Short mmCIF file of C-alpha atoms in Angstrom, two decimals:
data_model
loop_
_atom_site.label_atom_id
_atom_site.label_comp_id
_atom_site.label_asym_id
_atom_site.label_seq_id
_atom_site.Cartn_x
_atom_site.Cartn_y
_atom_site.Cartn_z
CA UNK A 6 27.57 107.40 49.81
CA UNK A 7 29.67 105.07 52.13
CA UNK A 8 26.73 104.52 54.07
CA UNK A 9 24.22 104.01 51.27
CA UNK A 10 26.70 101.08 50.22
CA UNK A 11 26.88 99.59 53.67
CA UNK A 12 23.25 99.61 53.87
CA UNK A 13 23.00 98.18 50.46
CA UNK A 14 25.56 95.41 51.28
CA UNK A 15 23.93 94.63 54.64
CA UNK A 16 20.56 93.72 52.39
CA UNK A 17 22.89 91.77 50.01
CA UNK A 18 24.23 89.59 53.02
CA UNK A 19 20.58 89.07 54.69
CA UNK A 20 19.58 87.23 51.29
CA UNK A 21 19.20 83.51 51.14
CA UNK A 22 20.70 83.27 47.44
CA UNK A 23 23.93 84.39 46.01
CA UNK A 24 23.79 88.22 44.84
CA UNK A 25 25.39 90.68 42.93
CA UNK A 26 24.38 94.08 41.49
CA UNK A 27 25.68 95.48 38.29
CA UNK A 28 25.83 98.75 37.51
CA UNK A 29 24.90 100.96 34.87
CA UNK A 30 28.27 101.40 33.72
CA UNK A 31 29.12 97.91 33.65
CA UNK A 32 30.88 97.80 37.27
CA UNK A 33 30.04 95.78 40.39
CA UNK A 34 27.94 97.83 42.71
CA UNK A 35 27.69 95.56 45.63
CA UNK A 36 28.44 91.31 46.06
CA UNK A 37 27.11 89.24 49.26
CA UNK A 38 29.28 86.46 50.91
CA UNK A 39 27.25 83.99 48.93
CA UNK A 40 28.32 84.94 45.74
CA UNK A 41 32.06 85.13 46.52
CA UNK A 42 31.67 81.32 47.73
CA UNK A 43 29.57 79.80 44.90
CA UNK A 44 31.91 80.94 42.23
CA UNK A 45 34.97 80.71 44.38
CA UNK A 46 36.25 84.57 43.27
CA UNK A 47 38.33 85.32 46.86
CA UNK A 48 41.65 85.44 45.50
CA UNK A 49 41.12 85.27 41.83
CA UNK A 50 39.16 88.44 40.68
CA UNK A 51 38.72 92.16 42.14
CA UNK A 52 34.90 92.10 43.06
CA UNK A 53 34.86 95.11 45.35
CA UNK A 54 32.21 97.80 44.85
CA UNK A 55 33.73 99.76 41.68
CA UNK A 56 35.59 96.70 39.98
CA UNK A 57 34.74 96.18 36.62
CA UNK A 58 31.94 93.49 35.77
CA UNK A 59 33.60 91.61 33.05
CA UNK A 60 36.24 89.93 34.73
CA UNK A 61 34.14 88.82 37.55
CA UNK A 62 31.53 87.84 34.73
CA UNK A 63 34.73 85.74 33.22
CA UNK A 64 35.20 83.80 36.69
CA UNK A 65 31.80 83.03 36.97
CA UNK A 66 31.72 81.41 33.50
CA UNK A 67 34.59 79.00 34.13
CA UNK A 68 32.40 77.48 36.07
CA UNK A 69 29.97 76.69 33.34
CA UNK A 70 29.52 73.39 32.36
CA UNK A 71 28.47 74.86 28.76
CA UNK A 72 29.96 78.67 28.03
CA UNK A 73 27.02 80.31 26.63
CA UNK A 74 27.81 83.01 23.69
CA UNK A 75 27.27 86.14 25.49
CA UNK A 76 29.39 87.47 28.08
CA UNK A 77 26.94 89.89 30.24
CA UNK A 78 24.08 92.09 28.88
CA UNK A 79 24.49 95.41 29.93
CA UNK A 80 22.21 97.16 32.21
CA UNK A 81 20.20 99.29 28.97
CA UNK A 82 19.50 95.82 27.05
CA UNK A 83 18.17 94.06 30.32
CA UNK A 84 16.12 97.04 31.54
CA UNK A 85 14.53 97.06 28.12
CA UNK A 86 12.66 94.11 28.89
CA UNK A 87 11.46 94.82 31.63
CA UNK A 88 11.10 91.41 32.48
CA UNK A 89 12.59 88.74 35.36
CA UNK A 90 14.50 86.18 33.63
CA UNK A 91 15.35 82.91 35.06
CA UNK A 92 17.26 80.38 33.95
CA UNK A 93 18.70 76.79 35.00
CA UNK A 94 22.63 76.11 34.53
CA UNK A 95 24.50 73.28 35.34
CA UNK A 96 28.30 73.97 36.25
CA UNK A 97 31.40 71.57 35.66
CA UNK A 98 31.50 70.46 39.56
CA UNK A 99 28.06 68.60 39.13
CA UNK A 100 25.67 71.15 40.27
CA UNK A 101 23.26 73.40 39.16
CA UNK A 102 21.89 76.66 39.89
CA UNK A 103 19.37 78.70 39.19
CA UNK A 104 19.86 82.10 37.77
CA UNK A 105 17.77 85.01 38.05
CA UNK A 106 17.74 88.77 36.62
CA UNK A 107 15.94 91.90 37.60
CA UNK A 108 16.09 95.25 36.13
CA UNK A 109 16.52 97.81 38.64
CA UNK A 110 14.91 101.05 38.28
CA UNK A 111 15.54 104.79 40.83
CA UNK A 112 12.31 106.96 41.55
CA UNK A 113 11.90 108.33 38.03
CA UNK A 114 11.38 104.83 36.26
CA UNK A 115 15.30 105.12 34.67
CA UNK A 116 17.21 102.01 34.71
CA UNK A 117 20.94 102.48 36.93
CA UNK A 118 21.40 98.87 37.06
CA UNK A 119 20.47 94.79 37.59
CA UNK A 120 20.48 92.31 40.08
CA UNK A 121 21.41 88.99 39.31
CA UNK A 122 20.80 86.22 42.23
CA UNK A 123 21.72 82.53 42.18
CA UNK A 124 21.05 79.71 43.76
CA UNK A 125 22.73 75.65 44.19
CA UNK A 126 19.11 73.45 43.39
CA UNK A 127 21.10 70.76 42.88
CA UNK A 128 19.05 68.45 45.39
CA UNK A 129 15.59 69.80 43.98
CA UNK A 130 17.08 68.77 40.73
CA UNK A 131 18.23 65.56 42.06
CA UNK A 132 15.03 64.84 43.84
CA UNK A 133 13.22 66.19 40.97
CA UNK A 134 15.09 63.06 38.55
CA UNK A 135 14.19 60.38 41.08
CA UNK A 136 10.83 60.98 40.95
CA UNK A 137 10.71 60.98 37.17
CA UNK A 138 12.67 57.62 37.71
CA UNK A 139 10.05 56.09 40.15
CA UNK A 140 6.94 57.27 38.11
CA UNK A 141 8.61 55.45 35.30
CA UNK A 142 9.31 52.71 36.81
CA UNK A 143 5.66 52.83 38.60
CA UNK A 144 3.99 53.10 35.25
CA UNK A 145 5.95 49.79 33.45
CA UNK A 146 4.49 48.10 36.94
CA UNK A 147 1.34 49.40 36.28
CA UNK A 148 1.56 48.29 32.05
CA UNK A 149 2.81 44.51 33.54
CA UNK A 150 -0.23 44.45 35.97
CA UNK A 151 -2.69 45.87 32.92
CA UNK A 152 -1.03 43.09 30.58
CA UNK A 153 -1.24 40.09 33.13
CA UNK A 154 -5.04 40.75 33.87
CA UNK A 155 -5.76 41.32 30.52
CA UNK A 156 -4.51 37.80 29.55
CA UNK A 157 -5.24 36.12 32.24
CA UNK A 158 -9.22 37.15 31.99
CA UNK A 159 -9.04 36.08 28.63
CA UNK A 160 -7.59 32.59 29.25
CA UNK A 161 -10.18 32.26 32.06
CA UNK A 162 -13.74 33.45 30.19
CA UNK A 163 -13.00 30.96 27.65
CA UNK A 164 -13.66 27.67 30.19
CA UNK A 165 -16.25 29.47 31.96
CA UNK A 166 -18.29 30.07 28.71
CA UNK A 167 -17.90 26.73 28.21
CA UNK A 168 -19.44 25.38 31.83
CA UNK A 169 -22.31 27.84 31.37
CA UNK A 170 -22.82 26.40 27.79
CA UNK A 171 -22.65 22.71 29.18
CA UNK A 172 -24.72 23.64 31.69
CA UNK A 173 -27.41 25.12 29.56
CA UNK A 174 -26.94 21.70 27.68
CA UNK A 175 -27.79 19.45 30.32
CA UNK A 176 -30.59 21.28 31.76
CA UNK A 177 -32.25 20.87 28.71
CA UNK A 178 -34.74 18.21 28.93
CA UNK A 179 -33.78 16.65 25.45
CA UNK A 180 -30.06 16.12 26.81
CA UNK A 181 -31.81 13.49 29.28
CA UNK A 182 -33.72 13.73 32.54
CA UNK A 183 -31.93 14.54 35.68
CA UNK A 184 -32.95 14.44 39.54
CA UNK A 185 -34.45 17.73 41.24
CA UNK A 186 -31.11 16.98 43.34
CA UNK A 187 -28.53 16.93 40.24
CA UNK A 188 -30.51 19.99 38.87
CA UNK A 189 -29.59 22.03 41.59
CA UNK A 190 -26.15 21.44 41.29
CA UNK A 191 -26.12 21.90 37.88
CA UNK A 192 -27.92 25.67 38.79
CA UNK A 193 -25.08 26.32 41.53
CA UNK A 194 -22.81 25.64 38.81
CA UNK A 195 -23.90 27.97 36.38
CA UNK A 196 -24.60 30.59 38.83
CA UNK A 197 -21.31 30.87 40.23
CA UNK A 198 -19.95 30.26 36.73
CA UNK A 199 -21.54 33.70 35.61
CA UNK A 200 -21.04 35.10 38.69
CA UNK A 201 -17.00 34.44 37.94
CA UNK A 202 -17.23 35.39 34.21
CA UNK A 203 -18.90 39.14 35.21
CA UNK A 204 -16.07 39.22 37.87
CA UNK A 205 -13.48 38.72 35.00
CA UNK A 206 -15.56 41.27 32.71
CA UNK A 207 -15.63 43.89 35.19
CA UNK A 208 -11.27 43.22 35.30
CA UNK A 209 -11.24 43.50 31.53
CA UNK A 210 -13.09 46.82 31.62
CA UNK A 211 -11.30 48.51 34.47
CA UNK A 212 -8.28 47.26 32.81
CA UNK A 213 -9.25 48.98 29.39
CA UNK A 214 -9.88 51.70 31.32
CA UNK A 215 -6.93 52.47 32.86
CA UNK A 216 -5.09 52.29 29.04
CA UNK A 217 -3.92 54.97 28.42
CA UNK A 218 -4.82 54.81 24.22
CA UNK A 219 -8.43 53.89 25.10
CA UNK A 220 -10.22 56.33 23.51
CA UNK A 221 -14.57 56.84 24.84
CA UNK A 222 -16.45 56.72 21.78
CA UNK A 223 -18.62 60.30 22.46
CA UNK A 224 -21.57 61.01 20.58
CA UNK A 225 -25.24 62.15 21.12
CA UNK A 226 -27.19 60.38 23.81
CA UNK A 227 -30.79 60.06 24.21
CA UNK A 228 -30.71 60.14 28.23
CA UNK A 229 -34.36 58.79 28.32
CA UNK A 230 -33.59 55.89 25.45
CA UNK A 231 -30.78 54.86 27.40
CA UNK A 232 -32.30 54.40 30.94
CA UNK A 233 -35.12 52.70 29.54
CA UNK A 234 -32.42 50.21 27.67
CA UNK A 235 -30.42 50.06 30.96
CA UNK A 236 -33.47 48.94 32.70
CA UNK A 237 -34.78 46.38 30.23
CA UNK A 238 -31.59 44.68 29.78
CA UNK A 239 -31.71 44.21 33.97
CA UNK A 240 -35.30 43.73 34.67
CA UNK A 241 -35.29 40.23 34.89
CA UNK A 242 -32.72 40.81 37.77
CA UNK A 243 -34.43 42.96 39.17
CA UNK A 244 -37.98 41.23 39.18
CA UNK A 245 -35.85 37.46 39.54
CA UNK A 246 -34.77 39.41 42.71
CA UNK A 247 -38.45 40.77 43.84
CA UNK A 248 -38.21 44.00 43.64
CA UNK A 249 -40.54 46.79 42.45
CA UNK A 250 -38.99 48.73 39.58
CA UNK A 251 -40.09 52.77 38.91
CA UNK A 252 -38.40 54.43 36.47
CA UNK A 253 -38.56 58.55 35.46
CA UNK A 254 -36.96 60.90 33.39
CA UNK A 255 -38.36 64.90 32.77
CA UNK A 256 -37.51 65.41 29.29
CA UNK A 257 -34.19 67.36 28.55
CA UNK A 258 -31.81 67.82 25.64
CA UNK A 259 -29.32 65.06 24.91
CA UNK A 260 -25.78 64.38 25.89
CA UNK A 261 -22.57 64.40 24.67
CA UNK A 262 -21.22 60.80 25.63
CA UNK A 263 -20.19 57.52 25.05
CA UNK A 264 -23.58 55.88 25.41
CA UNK A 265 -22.58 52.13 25.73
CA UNK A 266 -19.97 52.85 28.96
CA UNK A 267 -22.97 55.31 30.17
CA UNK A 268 -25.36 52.06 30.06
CA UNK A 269 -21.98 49.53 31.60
CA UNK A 270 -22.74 52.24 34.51
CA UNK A 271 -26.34 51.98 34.77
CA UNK A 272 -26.14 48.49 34.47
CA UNK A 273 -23.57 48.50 37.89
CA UNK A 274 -25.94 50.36 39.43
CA UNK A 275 -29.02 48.39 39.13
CA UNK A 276 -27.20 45.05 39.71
CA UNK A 277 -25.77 46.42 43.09
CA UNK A 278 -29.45 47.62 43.84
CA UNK A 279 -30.73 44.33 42.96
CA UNK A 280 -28.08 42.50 45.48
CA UNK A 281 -28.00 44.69 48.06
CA UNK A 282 -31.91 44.52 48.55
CA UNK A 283 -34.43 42.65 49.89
CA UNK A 284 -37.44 40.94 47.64
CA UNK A 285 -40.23 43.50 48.39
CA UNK A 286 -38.17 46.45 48.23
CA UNK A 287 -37.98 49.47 45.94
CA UNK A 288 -35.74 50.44 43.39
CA UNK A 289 -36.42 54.26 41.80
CA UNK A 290 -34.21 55.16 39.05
CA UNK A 291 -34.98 59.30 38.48
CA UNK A 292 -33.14 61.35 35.89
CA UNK A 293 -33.45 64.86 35.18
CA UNK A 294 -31.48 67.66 33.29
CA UNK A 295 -30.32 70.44 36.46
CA UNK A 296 -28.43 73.43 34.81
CA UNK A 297 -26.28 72.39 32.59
CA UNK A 298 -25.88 68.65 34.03
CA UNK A 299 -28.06 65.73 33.99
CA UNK A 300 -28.55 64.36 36.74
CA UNK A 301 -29.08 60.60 37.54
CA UNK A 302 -30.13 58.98 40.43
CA UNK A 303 -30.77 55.18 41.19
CA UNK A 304 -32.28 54.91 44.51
CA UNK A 305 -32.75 51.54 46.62
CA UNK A 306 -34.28 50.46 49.83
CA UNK A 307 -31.51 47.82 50.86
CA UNK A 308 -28.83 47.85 53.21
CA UNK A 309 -27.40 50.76 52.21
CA UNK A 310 -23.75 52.01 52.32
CA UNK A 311 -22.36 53.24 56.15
CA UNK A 312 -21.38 57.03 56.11
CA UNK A 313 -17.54 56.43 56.68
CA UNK A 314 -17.20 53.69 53.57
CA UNK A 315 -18.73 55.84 51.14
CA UNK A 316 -15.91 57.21 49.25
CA UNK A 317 -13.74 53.89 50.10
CA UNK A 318 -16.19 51.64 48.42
CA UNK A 319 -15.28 53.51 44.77
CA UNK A 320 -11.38 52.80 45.62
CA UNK A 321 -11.34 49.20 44.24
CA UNK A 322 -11.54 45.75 45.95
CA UNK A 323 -12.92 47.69 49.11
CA UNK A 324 -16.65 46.43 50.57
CA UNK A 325 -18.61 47.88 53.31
CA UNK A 326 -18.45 45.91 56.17
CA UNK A 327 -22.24 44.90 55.91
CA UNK A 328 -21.76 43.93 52.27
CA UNK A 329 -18.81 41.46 53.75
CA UNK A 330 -20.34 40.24 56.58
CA UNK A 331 -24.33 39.55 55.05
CA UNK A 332 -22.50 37.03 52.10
CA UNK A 333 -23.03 39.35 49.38
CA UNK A 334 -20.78 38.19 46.61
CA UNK A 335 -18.97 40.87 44.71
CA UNK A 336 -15.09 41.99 44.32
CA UNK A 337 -15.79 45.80 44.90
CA UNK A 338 -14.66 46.72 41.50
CA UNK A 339 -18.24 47.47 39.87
CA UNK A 340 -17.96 51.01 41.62
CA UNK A 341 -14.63 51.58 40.83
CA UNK A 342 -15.00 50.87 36.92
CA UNK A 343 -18.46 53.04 37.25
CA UNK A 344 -16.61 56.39 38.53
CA UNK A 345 -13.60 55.80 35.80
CA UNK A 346 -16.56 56.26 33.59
CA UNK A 347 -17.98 59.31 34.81
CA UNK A 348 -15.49 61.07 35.36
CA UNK A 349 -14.23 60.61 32.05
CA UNK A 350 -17.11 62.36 31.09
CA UNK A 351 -16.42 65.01 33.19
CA UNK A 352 -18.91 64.33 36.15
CA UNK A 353 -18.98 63.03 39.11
CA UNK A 354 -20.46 59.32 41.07
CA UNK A 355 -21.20 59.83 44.56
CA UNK A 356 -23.39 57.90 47.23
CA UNK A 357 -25.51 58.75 50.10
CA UNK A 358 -28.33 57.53 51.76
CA UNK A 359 -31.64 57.04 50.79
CA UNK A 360 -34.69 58.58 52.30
CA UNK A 361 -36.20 55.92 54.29
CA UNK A 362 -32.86 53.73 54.22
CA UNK A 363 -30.93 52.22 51.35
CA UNK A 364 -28.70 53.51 49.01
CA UNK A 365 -29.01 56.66 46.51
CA UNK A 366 -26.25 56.87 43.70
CA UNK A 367 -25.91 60.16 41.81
CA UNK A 368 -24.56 60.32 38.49
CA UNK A 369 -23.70 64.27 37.64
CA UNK A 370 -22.57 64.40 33.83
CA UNK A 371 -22.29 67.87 31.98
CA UNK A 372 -24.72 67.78 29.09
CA UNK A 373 -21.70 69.33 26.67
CA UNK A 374 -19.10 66.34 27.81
CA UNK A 375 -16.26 66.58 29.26
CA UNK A 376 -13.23 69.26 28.48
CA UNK A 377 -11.41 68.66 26.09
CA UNK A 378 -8.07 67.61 27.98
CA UNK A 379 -10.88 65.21 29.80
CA UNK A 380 -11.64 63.09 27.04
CA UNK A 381 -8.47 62.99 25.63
CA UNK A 382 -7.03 59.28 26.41
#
């Protein structure tokens, strides 16, 4: 027997936590070195194998910051369960521990006993608060941020539609004739007034994105209805940047989206191909239900995107370097915007190179929408 209990308090020692068994008959079986030090019981209570549970279960509990209304279950109510319990209690000095219980069983499946461990997570805990703290404090940054773009797009769209509306004004022959010379300045004004004003629409929408009571307004979408708006809506881009359109889509069944962000995508995705490519290229946009996806695909034969900036270019304000240096105006937040999108949806935006050169975009989007947690705001 002596040996059994050496053996039993040699495990008790090798633990990492605090231990102590309790025995069937409401006695202390065994107690490691751990134990005796968390609670501080050297000198106040008998804990030796044999010594009756309740006062040591009395020490432990001064310790408490909040006494809880039971004093110890015995061994035939815990083995009942036949469950681990675990619980988290902070004591008067500031700490806290973690508690656990196991029923202990012998060979025949009868209980004879429990162990109960503990353990100081006070720094976890700690750790645990300051994190909470900073993602607070992260997220009234982020609101700030969210707020200031917000109002500062909308201060600046208002002057801007007014220089394009000017512009359109004087242009017009029955405002008065003007030199080829002062009609290309007027033209460089209104084209980098637009270009500005789709700059400060793209912040808007990745701002409303990022919201988090935005809600996607899903419903059923016609996938072929919807390219075919997507490309009419850009084609004078497209042709105004010479470019030979093709557009297909193999019939399928429709979508569960929000069809006017689907078509903000689209509309990303032909502009970039329209920039990025030279007059007398290609663009093919393909579409085609594959399980139980759609999948999209707008293909180009411009510049294309290098192999190690092709997830970067999706991060926000980040251009390939040959976007950069061949003067192609853009802020890099099209793509970001675009992937918010999709993966609202549930799917995915990815990029990759054309065959023969350029760029290939994929849209993947599950033809039942997004899980529900997904297109929750």
């Amino acid at each position: 027997m002596d040996r059994e209990r050496d053996r039993l308090q040699a495990v008790l020692e090798a633990l990492p936590r605090a231990a102590i068994v309790q025995g069937g008959d409401e006695h202390v079986v065994a107690v490691n070195r751990r134990f005796v030090e968390m609670f501080a019981l050297a000198g106040r209570v008998a804990y030796a194998p044999g010594a009756p549970l309740e006062p040591v279960v009395e020490a432990v509990l001064d310790h408490f910051a909040e006494r809880p209304a039971w004093i110890v279950e015995g061994t035939a109510a815990i083995a009942a369960r036949r469950v681990h319990r675990a619980a988290e209690i902070a004591l008067t000095d500031g700490r806290v521990i973690r508690r656990d219980v196991e029923p202990l069983y012998d060979a025949g499946g009868e209980p004879f006993g429990s162990l109960w461990t503990a353990e100081d997570i006070t720094e976890d805990k700690r750790r645990e608060h300051a994190l909470h703290r900073d993602n607070a404090a992260l997220a009234e940054l982020a609101r700030q941020r969210n707020e200031f773009l917000a109002s500062a797009s909308h201060e600046l769209r208002t002057p801007l539609t007014s220089i394009i509306s000017f512009c359109d004004l004087l242009a017009d022959p029955a405002s008065g004739s003007l030199g080829a010379d002062q009609l290309n300045f007027l033209a460089a004004i209104r084209r980098n007034a637009a270009r500005m004003a789709g700059v400060i629409t793209t912040l808007m929408d990745t701002t409303m994105m990022r919201e988090p009571q935005l809600r996607l307004e899903f419903g059923e979408v016609d996938i072929a209805r919807m390219l075919e708006h997507a490309v009419a809506d850009r084609m004078s881009t497209l042709t105004g940047a010479g470019l030979f359109t093709v557009l297909s889509c193999t019939p399928g069944p429709p979508l569960y989206g929000d069809e006017h962000r689907l078509e903000h995508v689209l509309a990303n995705l032909l502009e970039n191909a329209a920039k990025f490519t030279p007059p007398g290229g290609r663009v093919a946009i393909e579409a085609e239900p594959e399980g139980d996806t759609w999948r999209i695909t707008v293909a180009d034969t411009g510049i294309g995107v290098p192999e190690q900036y092709r997830e970067e270019i999706f991060s926000g304000f980040v251009r390939a370097p040959n976007a950069e240096s061949g003067g192609f105006p853009g802020t890099g937040l099209g793509l970001t915007f675009s992937r918010d999108i999709v993966r609202r949806h549930g799917g995915e935006l990815s990029v990759a190179e054309a065959p023969g050169g350029g760029a290939l975009f994929t849209v993947h989007l599950p033809i039942t929408g997004p899980a529900r947690e997904e297109e929750a705001p």
